XYZ file of C-alpha atoms in Angstrom:
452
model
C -179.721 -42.395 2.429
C -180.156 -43.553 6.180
C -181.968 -46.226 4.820
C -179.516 -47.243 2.713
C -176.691 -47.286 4.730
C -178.474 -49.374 7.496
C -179.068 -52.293 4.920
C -175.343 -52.196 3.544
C -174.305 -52.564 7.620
C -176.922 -55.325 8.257
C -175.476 -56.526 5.144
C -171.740 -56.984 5.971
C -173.150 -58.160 9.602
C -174.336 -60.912 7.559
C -171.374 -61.381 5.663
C -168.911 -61.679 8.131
C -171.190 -64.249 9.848
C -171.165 -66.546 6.900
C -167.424 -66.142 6.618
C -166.814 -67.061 10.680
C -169.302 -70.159 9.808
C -167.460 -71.282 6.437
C -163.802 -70.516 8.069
C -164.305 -71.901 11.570
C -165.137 -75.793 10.915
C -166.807 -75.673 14.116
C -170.236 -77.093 14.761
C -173.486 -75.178 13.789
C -174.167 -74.483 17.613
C -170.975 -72.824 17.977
C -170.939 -70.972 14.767
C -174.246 -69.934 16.152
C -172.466 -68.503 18.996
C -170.107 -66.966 17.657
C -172.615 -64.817 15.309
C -174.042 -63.848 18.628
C -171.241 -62.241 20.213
C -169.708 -60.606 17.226
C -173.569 -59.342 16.115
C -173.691 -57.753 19.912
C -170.341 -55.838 19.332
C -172.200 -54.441 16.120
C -174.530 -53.204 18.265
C -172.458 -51.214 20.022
C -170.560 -49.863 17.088
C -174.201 -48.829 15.632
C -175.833 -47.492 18.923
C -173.759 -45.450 21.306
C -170.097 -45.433 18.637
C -172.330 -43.563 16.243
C -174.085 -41.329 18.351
C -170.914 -39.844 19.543
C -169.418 -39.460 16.179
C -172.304 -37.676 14.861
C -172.190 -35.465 17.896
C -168.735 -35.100 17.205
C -168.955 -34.324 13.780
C -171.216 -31.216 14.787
C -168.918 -30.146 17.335
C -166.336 -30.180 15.073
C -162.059 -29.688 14.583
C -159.809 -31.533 16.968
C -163.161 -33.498 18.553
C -163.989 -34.363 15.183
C -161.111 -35.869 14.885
C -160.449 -37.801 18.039
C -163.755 -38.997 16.990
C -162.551 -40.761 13.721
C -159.482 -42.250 15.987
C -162.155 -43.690 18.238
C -164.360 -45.409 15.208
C -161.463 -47.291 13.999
C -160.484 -48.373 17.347
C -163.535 -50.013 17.444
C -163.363 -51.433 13.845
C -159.820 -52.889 15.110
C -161.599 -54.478 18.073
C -164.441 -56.111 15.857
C -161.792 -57.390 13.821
C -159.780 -59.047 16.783
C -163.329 -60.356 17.994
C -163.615 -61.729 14.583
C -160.731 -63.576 14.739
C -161.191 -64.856 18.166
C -165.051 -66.403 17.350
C -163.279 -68.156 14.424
C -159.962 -69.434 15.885
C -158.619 -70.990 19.480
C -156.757 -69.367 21.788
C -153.006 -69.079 20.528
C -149.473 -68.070 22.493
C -149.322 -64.843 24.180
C -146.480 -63.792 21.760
C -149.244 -64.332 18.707
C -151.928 -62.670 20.844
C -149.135 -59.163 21.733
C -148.966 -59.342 17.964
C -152.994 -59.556 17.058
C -153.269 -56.693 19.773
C -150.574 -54.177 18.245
C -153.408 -52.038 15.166
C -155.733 -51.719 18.326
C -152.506 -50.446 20.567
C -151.107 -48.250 18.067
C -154.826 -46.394 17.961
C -154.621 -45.920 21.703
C -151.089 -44.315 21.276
C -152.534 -41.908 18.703
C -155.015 -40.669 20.108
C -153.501 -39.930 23.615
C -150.467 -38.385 21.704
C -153.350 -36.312 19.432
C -154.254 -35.043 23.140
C -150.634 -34.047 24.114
C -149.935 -32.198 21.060
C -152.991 -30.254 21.240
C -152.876 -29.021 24.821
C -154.029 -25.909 23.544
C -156.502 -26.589 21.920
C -160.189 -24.828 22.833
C -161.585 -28.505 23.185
C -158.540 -29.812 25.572
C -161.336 -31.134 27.996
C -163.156 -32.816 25.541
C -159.630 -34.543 23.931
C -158.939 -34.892 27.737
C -161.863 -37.217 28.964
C -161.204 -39.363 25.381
C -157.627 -39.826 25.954
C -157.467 -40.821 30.089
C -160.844 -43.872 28.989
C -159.520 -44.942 25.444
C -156.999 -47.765 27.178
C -160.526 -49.389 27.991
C -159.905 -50.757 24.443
C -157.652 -52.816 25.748
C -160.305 -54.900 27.884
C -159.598 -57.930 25.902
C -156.258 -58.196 27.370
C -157.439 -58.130 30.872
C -158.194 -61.531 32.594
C -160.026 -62.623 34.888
C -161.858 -58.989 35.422
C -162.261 -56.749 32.462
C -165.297 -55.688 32.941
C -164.036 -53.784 36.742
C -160.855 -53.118 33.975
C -163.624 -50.977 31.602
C -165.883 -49.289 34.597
C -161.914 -47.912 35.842
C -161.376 -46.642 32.644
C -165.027 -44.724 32.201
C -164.102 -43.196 36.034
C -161.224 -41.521 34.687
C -163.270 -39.868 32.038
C -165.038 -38.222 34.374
C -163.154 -35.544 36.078
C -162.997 -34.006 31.935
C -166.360 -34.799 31.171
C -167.508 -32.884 33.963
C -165.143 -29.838 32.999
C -167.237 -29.989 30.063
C -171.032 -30.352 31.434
C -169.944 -27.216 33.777
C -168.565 -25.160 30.439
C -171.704 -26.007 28.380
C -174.301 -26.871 30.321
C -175.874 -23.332 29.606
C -174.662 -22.685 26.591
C -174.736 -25.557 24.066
C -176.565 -28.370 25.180
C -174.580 -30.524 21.735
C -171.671 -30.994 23.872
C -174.473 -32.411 26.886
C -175.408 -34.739 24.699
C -171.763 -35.707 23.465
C -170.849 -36.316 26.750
C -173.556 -38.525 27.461
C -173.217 -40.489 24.056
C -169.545 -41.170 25.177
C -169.699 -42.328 28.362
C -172.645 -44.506 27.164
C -170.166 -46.366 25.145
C -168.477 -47.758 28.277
C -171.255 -48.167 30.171
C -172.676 -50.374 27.121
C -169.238 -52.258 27.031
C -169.548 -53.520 30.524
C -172.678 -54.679 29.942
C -171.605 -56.377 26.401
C -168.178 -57.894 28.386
C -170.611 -59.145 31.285
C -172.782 -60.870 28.889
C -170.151 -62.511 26.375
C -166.712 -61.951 27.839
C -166.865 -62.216 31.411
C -163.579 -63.401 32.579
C -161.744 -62.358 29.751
C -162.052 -62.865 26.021
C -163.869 -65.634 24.430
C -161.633 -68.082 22.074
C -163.503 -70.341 20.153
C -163.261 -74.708 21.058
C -162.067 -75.095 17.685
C -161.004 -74.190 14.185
C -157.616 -73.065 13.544
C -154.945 -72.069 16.656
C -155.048 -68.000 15.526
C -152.051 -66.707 13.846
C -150.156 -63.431 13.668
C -151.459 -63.040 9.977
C -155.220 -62.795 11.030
C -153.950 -59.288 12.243
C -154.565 -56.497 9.647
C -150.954 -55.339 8.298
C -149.995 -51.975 8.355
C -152.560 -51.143 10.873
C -156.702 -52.158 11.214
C -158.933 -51.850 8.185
C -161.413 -48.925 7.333
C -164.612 -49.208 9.354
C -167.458 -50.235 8.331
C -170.162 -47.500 7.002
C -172.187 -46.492 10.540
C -175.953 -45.909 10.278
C -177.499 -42.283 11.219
C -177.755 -42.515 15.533
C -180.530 -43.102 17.209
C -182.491 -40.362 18.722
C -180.861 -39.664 22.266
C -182.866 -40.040 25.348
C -181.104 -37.339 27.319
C -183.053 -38.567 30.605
C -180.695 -40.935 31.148
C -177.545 -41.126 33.320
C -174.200 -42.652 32.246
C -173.367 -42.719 35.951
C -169.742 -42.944 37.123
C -167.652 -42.121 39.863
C -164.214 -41.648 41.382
C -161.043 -44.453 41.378
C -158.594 -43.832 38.692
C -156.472 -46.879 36.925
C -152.936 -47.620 36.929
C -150.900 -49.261 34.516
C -153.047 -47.913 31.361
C -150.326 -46.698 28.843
C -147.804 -49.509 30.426
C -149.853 -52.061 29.067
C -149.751 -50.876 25.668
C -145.884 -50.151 25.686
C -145.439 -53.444 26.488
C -147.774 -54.470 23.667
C -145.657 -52.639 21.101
C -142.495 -54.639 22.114
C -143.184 -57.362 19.803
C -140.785 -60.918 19.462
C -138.968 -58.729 22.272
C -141.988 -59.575 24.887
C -140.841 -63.146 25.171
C -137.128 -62.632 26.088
C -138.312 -62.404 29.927
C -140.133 -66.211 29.563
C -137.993 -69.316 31.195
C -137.675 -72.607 29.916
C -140.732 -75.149 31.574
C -139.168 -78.760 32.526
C -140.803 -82.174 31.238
C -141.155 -82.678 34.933
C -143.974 -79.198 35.082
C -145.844 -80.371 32.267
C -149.073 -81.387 33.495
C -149.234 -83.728 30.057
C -145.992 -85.353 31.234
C -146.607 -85.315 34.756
C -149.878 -87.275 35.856
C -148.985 -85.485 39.452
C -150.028 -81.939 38.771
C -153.095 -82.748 37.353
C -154.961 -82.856 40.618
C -153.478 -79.720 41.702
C -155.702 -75.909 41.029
C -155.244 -74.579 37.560
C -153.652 -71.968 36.362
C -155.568 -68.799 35.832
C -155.532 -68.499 32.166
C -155.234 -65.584 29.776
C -152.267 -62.696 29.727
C -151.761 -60.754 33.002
C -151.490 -56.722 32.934
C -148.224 -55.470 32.143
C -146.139 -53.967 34.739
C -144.183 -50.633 34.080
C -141.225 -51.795 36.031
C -140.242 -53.791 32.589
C -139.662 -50.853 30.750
C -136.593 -48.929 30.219
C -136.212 -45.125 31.620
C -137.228 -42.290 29.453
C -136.474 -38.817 28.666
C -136.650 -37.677 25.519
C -138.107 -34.240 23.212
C -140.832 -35.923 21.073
C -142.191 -33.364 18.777
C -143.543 -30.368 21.580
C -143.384 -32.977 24.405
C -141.187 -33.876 26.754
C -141.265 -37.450 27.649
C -140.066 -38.792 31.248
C -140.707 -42.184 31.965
C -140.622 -45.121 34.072
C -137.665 -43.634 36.491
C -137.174 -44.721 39.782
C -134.859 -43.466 41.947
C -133.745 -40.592 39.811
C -132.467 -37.506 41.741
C -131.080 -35.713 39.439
C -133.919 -35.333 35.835
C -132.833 -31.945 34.498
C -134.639 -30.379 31.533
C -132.436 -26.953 30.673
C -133.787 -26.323 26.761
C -137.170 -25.385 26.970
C -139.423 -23.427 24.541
C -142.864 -21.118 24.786
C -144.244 -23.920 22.833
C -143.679 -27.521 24.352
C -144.878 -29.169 27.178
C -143.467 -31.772 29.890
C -145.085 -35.230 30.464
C -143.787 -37.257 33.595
C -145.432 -40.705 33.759
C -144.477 -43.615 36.217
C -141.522 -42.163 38.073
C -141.031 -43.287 41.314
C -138.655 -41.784 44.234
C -136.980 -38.998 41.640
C -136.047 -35.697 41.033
C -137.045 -33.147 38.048
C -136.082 -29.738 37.381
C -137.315 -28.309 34.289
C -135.824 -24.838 33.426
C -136.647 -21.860 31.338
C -140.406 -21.006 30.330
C -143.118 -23.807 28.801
C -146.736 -24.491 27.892
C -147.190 -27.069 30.859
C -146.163 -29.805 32.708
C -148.070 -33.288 33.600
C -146.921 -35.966 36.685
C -149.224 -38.746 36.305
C -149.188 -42.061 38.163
C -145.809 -40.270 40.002
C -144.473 -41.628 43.540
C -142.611 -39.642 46.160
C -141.638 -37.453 42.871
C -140.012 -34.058 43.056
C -140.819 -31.157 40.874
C -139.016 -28.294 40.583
C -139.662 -25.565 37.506
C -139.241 -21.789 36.841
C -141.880 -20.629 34.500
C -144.896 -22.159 33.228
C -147.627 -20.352 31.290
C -150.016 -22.740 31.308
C -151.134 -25.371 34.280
C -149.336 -28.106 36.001
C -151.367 -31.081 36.336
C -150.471 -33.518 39.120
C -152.720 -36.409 38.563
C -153.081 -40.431 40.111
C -149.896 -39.385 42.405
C -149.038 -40.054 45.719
C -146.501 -37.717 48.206
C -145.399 -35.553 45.792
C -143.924 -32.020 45.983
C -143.297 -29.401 43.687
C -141.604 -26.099 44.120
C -142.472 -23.011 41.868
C -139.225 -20.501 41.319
C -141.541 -18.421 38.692
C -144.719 -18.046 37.626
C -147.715 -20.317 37.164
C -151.225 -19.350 36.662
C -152.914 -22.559 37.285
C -152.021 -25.601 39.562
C -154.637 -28.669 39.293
C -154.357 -31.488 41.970
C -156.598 -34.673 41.040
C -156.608 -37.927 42.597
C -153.430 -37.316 44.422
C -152.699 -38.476 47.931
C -150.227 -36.259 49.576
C -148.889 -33.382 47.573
C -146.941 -30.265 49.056
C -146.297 -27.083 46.708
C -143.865 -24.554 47.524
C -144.957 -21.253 45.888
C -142.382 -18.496 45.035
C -143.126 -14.890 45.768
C -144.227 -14.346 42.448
C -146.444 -16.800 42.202
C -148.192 -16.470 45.026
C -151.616 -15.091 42.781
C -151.695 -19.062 41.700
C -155.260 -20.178 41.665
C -155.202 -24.335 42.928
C -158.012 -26.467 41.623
C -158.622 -30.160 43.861
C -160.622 -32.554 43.117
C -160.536 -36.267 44.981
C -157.284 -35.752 46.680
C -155.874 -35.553 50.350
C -153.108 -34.617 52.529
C -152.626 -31.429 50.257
C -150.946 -28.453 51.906
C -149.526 -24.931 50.208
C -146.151 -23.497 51.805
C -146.257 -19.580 51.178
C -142.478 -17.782 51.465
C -142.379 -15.157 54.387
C -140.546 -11.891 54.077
C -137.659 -13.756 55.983
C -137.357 -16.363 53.780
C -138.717 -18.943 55.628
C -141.916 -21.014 54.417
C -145.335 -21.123 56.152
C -147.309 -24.259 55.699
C -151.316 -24.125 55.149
C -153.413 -27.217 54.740
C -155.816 -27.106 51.758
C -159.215 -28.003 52.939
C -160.433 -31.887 52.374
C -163.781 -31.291 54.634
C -166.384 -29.646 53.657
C -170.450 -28.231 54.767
C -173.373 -27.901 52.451
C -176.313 -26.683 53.573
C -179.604 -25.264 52.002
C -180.748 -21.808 52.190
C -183.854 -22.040 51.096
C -183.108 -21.250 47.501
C -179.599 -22.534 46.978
C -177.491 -25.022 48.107
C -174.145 -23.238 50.294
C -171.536 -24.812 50.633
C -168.507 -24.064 53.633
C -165.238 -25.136 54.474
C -165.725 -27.219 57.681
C -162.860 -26.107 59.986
C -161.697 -28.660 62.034
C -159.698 -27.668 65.500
């Protein structure tokens, strides 16, 4: 059977080449080309894509399927690289269009993360969800490779949740988690190679068209091959820096014909074909810039068991009074505001949040406060659990009955902990940044270094 389904992929490798050689009308060195990049993509799909579905499959349930989410991502992307070896360049409002199957996948699985929050495998959906807007390299120009290695480093503060959890006790989910971070380590590599300042158009054949995207979504993918044997010696590598504007990009994607309402009118008198004067001047850096989240209207909204808060800036006055056991609080990209969520909830999430306010009563779960900067939240409750990644300045005001809170760090600074005295008033103690390590001859110890 493995047999088998390696010659039906080789075979539709070789089909869709003929078809980007018959379709194209390009010369035979470029269709030669184009075979080339497309054929490497395959390679990735059929290496490091499979090996982490087949881990996945054996891990099972909600990993499983992320895991399913991820494979057609890719299959979307193969079909947009497709398209592009075959076709030129066309407007950015064609291109938004051509991007939305591969969008909509990103969307899914980061909302299949939020709606299972508590889910057993929440670090696993975790590290998938914060690197799966790597996808969305091929809308990044002139650096998408820098674009992908950001992603991959904001896998890693899950993926390491997960080598700690298993690394004595199932060593499937060691291998899973190097299988997946190989994938972006491979896609680098692949962008470096073929892509390098953005995504590769080809000199001729037909301007692409909105129809070359798949309607109603991407197709099914194609049938993967049994992985590889793993060679667990190997390091994925990765390291700290997270990324802004991930989900922004993609909202913007999704706005369709609307996208080009914000473009102005270019004179006769700009138009380098029209003008012989600008043609001696620098060119313009080609390709679609990243989408900023300061286009986007303000949300706050109940979506299902999550509430959405959105793009607000200079908000003092966010209240969320009608809360349940069940549902959980998502604040993304709100800048110089004010939220105060009432009654008792799963959990609550400030990502990417700027001199943001957070006030709450009970939470039975964790607050996340992740990619922020001067932030400060004040507990009137309960909360078990307080995690603080990637965050430059964060203050948290703890209540009397919360003061058994245990606070996790990880990459952040300028963190301090106010703790209410019997007269009311707060006492402010810096969380340690600095630390000691030193060995003792059978162990490494490691020391808060206490600086006068």
């Amino acid at each position: 059977m493995a047999e088998l389904a390696s010659l039906v992929q080789r075979l539709e490798v070789a089909v869709s080449r003929l078809e980007s050689v018959s379709g194209s009308g390009g010369s035979a060195g470029e269709s030669a080309a184009v075979s080339v990049y497309v054929e490497a993509f395959d390679e990735i799909i059929q290496g490091p894509v499979a090996q982490y579905v087949s881990l996945s499959q054996k891990i099972g349930g909600d990993v499983q399927k992320h895991a399913d989410m991820i494979k057609q991502g890719f299959s979307s992307q193969r079909q947009l690289l497709l398209t592009a070896s075959t076709s030129q360049k066309p407007s950015d409002a064609v291109f938004t269009s051509l991007l939305q199957p591969m969008s909509k996948i990103i969307q899914q699985v980061q909302s299949f993360r939020e709606q299972n929050r508590t889910s057993a495998l929440f670090n696993h959906l975790s590290a998938v969800s914060e690197s799966v807007p790597g996808l969305g390299w091929v809308a990044m120009a002139p650096k998408p490779g820098p674009y992908v290695k950001d992603m991959q480093d904001a896998a890693m503060f899950y993926t390491n949740r997960v080598l700690k959890e298993y690394k004595e006790k199932d060593k499937t989910h060691v291998d899973w988690v190097k299988a997946y971070l190989s994938i972006w380590t491979d896609l680098q590599s692949y962008i470096k190679q073929h892509h390098t300042t953005g995504l590769s158009w080809s000199k001729s054949g037909p301007v692409a068209s909105a129809s070359a995207a798949p309607a109603g979504g991407c197709p099914p993918p194609p049938p993967m091959p049994p992985p590889p044997s793993m060679d667990i010696s190997k390091s994925s590598g990765g390291g700290g820096g997270a990324a802004d504007n991930r989900n922004a990009l993609f909202a913007s994607i999704n706005k369709g014909g609307d996208i080009t309402k914000g473009l102005r009118h270019v004179t006769d008198d700009k138009k380098t074909h029209k003008n012989p004067n600008l043609r001696g001047q620098a060119p313009v850096p080609a390709g679609p810039k990243p989408y900023s989240a300061s286009t986007l209207p303000p949300v706050l909204e109940l979506d299902g068991k999550k509430w959405k808060v959105e793009n607000h800036e200079g908000a003092e006055n966010l209240v969320i009074s009608e809360t349940e056991l069940k549902q959980v609080v998502y604040a993304f990209k709100c800048n110089k505001s004010t939220l105060q969520v009432k009654g008792k909830l799963n959990s609550i999430t400030l990502d990417n949040c700027k001199k943001m306010g957070l006030v709450f009563d009970h939470v039975v779960g964790i607050v996340e406060i992740i990619n922020c900067k001067d932030v400060k939240i004040q507990v009137m409750g309960k909360v078990p659990t307080i995690s603080i990644n990637k965050t430059d300045g964060c203050h948290v005001y703890l209540s009397s009955d919360s003061l058994s809170c245990e606070i996790i760090s990880a990459k952040s600074s300028e963190m301090n902990v106010l703790v209410p005295g019997k007269d009311g008033e707060f006492t402010e103690l810096p969380v340690p940044e600095q630390f000691k390590t030193v060995w003792d001859g059978s162990k490494l110890v490691t020391t808060v270094t206490e600086i006068a």
